[in-house]
């Protein structure tokens, strides 16, 4: 009887600890969100800072090539943010020069994934090239995973400007 009671108390203690930790994490997340909102609202964001943000994202996630801007990721927020910065920072983006390629697993429905990423990117499906299909060797499929998208933009002037910005920042 005493052993069962100790085991039950131990289980209850762990559950209570998890609940307390979850509440603390939630409170910390709310406070961090308020702080981030204040920082963003008070920041002086203009066309130059937008170009800097775009260059920093590209520096971290872009594929460096002299003739083409390539940005690849699987996070829809990262992709939409990069494109928003590119479009706002470089207002004369020729939308017809944008191309997309997906890297998906064989369990993905290609047309559904193109539709998903087209909605995220605001790039028409006819600008998507043939997807790369990865052989899926495991039995586990990732729910909510839409593959990886590569965005290509063919404008050497924009590529050179973005590269110059992050190179200047690193000097």
PDB file of N, CA and C in Angstrom, residues 59 164-171:
ATOM      1  N   UNK A  59      21.577  35.461 -47.245  1.00  0.00           N
ATOM      2  CA  UNK A  59      22.917  35.072 -46.814  1.00  0.00           C
ATOM      3  C   UNK A  59      22.848  33.751 -46.043  1.00  0.00           C
ATOM      4  N   UNK A 164      26.183  42.206 -52.376  1.00  0.00           N
ATOM      5  CA  UNK A 164      26.976  43.360 -51.915  1.00  0.00           C
ATOM      6  C   UNK A 164      26.540  43.790 -50.521  1.00  0.00           C
ATOM      7  N   UNK A 165      25.235  43.753 -50.240  1.00  0.00           N
ATOM      8  CA  UNK A 165      24.742  44.162 -48.917  1.00  0.00           C
ATOM      9  C   UNK A 165      25.277  43.244 -47.835  1.00  0.00           C
ATOM     10  N   UNK A 166      25.139  41.909 -48.007  1.00  0.00           N
ATOM     11  CA  UNK A 166      25.605  41.050 -46.909  1.00  0.00           C
ATOM     12  C   UNK A 166      27.115  41.001 -46.831  1.00  0.00           C
ATOM     13  N   UNK A 167      27.811  41.179 -47.955  1.00  0.00           N
ATOM     14  CA  UNK A 167      29.280  41.239 -47.894  1.00  0.00           C
ATOM     15  C   UNK A 167      29.742  42.510 -47.165  1.00  0.00           C
ATOM     16  N   UNK A 168      29.052  43.617 -47.387  1.00  0.00           N
ATOM     17  CA  UNK A 168      29.390  44.865 -46.716  1.00  0.00           C
ATOM     18  C   UNK A 168      29.110  44.758 -45.214  1.00  0.00           C
ATOM     19  N   UNK A 169      28.021  44.091 -44.852  1.00  0.00           N
ATOM     20  CA  UNK A 169      27.719  43.890 -43.445  1.00  0.00           C
ATOM     21  C   UNK A 169      28.782  43.050 -42.747  1.00  0.00           C
ATOM     22  N   UNK A 170      29.373  42.129 -43.466  1.00  0.00           N
ATOM     23  CA  UNK A 170      30.358  41.222 -42.848  1.00  0.00           C
ATOM     24  C   UNK A 170      31.756  41.800 -42.808  1.00  0.00           C
ATOM     25  N   UNK A 171      31.998  42.924 -43.492  1.00  0.00           N
ATOM     26  CA  UNK A 171      33.336  43.544 -43.495  1.00  0.00           C
ATOM     27  C   UNK A 171      33.655  44.202 -42.168  1.00  0.00           C
TER      28      UNK A 171
END
